[in-house]
GROMACS .gro file of C-alpha atoms in nm:
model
  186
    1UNK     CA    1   1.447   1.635   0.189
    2UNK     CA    2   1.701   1.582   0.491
    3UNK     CA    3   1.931   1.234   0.435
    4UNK     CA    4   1.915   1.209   0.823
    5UNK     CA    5   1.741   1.258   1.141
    6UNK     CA    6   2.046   1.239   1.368
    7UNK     CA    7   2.228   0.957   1.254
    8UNK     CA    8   1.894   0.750   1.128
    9UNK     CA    9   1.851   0.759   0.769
   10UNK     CA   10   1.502   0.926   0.707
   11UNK     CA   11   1.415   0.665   0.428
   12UNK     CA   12   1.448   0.413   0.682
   13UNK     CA   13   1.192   0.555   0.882
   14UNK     CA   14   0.988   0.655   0.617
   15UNK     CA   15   0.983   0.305   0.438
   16UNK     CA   16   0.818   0.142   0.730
   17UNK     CA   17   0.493   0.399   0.694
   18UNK     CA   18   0.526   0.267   0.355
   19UNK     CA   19   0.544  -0.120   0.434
   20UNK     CA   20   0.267  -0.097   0.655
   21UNK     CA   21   0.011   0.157   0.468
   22UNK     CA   22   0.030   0.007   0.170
   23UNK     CA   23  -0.011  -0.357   0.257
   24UNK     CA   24  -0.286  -0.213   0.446
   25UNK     CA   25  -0.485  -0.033   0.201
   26UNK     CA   26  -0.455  -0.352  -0.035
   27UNK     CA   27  -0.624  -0.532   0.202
   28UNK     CA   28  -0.869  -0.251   0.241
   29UNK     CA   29  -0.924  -0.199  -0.108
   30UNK     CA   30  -0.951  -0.553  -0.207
   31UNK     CA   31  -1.245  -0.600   0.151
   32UNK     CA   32  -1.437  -0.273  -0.039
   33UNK     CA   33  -1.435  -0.425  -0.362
   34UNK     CA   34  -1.580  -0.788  -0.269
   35UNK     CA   35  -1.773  -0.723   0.007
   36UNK     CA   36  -2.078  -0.475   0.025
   37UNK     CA   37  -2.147  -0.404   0.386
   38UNK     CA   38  -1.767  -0.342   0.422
   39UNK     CA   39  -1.786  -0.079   0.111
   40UNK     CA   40  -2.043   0.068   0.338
   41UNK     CA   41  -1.866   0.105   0.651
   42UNK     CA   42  -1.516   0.186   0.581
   43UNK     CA   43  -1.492   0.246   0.190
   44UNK     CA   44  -1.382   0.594   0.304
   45UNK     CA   45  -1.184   0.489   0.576
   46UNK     CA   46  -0.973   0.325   0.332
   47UNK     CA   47  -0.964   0.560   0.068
   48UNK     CA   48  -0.843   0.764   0.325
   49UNK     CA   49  -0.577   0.493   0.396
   50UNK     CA   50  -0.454   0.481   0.036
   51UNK     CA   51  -0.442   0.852   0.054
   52UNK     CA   52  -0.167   0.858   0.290
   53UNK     CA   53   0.030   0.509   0.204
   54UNK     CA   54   0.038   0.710  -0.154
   55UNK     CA   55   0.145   1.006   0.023
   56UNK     CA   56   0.448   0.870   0.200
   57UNK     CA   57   0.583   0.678  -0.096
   58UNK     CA   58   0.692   1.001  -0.296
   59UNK     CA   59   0.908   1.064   0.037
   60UNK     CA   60   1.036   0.741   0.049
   61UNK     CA   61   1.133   0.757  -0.314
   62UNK     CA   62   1.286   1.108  -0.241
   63UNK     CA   63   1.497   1.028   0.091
   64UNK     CA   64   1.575   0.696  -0.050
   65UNK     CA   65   1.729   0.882  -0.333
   66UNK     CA   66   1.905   1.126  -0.074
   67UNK     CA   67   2.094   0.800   0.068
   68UNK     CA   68   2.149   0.647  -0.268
   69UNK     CA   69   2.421   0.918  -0.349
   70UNK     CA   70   2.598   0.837  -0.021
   71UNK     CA   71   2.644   0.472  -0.020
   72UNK     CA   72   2.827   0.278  -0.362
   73UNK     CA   73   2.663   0.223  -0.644
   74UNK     CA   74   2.590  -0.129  -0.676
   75UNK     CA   75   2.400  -0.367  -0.904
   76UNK     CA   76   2.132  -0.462  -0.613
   77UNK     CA   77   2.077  -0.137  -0.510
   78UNK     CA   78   1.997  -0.017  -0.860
   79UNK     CA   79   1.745  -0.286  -0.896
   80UNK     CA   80   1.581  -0.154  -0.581
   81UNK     CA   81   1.581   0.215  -0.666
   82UNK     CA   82   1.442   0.090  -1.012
   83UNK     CA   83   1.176  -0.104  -0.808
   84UNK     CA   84   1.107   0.211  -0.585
   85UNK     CA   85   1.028   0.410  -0.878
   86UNK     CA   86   0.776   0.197  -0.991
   87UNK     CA   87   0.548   0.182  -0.658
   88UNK     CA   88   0.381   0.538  -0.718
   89UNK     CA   89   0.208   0.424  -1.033
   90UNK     CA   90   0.051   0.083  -0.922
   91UNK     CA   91  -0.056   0.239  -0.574
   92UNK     CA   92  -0.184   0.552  -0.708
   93UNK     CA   93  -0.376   0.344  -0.964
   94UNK     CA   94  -0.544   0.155  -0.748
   95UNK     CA   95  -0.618   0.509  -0.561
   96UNK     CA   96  -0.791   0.641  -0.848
   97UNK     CA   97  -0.991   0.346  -0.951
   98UNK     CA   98  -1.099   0.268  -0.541
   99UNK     CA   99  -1.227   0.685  -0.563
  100UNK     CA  100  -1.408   0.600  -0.851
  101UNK     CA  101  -1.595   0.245  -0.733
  102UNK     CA  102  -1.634   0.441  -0.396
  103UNK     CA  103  -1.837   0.760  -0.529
  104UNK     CA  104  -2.036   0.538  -0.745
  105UNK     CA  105  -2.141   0.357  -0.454
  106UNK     CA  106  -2.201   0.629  -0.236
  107UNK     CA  107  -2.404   0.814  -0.520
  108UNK     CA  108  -2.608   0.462  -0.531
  109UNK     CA  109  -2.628   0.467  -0.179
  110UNK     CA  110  -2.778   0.840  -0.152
  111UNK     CA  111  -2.999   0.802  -0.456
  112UNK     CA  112  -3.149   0.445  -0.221
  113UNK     CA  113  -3.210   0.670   0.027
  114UNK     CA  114  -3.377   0.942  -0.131
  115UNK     CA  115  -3.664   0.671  -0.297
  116UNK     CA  116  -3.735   0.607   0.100
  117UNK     CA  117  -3.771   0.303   0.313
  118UNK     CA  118  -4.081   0.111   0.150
  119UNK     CA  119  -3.897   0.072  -0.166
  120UNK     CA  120  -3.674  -0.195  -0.280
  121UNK     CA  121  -3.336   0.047  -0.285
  122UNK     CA  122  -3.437   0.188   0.085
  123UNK     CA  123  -3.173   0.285   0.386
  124UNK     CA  124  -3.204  -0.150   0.475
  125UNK     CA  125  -3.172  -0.271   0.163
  126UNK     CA  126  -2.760  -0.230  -0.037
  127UNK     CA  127  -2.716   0.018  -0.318
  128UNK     CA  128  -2.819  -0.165  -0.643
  129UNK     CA  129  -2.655  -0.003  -0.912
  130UNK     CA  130  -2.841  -0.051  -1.252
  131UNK     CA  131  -2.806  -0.087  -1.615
  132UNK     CA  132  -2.454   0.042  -1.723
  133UNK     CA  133  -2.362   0.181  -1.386
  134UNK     CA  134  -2.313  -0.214  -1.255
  135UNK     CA  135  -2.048  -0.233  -1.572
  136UNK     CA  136  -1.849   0.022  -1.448
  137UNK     CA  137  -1.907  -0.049  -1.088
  138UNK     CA  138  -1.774  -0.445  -1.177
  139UNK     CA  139  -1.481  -0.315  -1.435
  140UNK     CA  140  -1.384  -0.051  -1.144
  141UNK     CA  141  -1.348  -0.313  -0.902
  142UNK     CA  142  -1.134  -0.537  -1.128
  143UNK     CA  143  -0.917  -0.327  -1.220
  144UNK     CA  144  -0.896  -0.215  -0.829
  145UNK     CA  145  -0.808  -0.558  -0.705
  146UNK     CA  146  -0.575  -0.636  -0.954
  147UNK     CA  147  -0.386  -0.310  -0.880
  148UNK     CA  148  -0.409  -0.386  -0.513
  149UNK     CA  149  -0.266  -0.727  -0.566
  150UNK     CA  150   0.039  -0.583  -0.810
  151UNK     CA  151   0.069  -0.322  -0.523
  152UNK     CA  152   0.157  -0.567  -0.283
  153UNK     CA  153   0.348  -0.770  -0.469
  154UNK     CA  154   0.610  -0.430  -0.573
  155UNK     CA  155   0.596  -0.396  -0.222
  156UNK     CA  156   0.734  -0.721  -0.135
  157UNK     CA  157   0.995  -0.740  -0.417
  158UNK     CA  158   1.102  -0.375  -0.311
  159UNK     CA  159   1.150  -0.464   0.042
  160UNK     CA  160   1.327  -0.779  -0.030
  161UNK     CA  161   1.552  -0.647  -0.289
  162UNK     CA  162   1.611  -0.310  -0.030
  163UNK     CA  163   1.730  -0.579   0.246
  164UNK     CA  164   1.960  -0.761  -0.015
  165UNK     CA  165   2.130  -0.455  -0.095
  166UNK     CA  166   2.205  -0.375   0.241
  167UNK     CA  167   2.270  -0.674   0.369
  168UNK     CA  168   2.382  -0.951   0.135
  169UNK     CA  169   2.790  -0.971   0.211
  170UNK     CA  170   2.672  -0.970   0.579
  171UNK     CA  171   2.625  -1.280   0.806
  172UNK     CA  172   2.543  -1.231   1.126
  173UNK     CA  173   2.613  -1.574   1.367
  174UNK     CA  174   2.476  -1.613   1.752
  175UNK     CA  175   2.757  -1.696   1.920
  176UNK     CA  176   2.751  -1.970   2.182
  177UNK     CA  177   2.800  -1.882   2.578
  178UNK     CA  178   3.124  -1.910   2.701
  179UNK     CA  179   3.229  -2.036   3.010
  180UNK     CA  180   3.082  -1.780   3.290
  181UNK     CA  181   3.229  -1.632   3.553
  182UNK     CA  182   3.384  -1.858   3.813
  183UNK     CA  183   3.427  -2.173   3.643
  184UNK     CA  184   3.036  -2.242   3.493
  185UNK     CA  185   2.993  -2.343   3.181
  186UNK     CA  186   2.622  -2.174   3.058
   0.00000   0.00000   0.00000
């Protein structure tokens, strides 16, 4: 994995896929969970989402890791790196479970379908899932949106421990206008 695109670190560039996928897919995954005629429309849209915000966090981890051995070793950028390392696991978690909910509501879906429109479970009416299916379904979403929410939150306290380490020591002031150019004060 390169350390640099020019003279722009590539974890720098890859983070932001990162801070904006996953947040993303979180709020995807938690919509597809709670709300059937979302799960409908774009469950696979946002398993699709998740697949890629999962995706780029391995890179980030990796180029992140490429810049770690250049700069010093300090206490707050350990705690991020530690941080970084746990984001695969919470947001791949979440990935698994949201497959799992999803195909079981597709498979629902299909099975409504098949019993044709004069029935109770036709193309108009939502998937019912039945008996110990629902369980499953219910425990699958659960365990989805509370893996969505701890995604978000690792996302947050890796971000904000990422822009401590590179910039706590660092204050940056506006400075006030001078006079201007012939005599003006601005």
């Amino acid at each position: 994995m390169p350390t640099f695109i020019g003279a722009l670190p590539v974890h720098v560039l890859v983070v932001h896929a990162v801070v904006v996928l996953v947040p993303l897919s979180v709020l995807g995954a938690i919509v597809v969970s709670l709300w059937p005629a979302a799960r409908r429309r774009y469950g696979w849209l946002v398993v699709g989402v998740a697949v890629v915000a999962t995706a780029c966090i391995p890179i980030a981890t990796s180029s992140g890791e490429g810049l770690e051995h250049r700069l010093p070793r300090t206490p707050l950028l350990e705690v991020h790196t530690h941080l970084g390392d746990q984001l695969l696991v919470f947001v791949a978690g979440m990935l698994v479970f949201l497959v799992a909910f999803t195909v079981i509501h597709q498979r629902a879906g299909t099975l409504g379908r098949r019993e044709g429109p004069g029935t109770m479970t036709g193309p108009a009416a939502p998937p019912r899932l039945a008996g110990p299916m629902r369980i499953v379904a219910g425990v699958l979403a659960a365990l989805t949106v509370v893996l969505a929410v701890v995604s978000a939150v690792q996302v947050y306290r890796i971000g904000d421990s990422g822009a401590t380490a590179a910039w706590s020591g660092r204050q940056y002031v506006t400075q006030s206008p001078g006079p201007r150019p012939g005599g003006a004060a601005g």
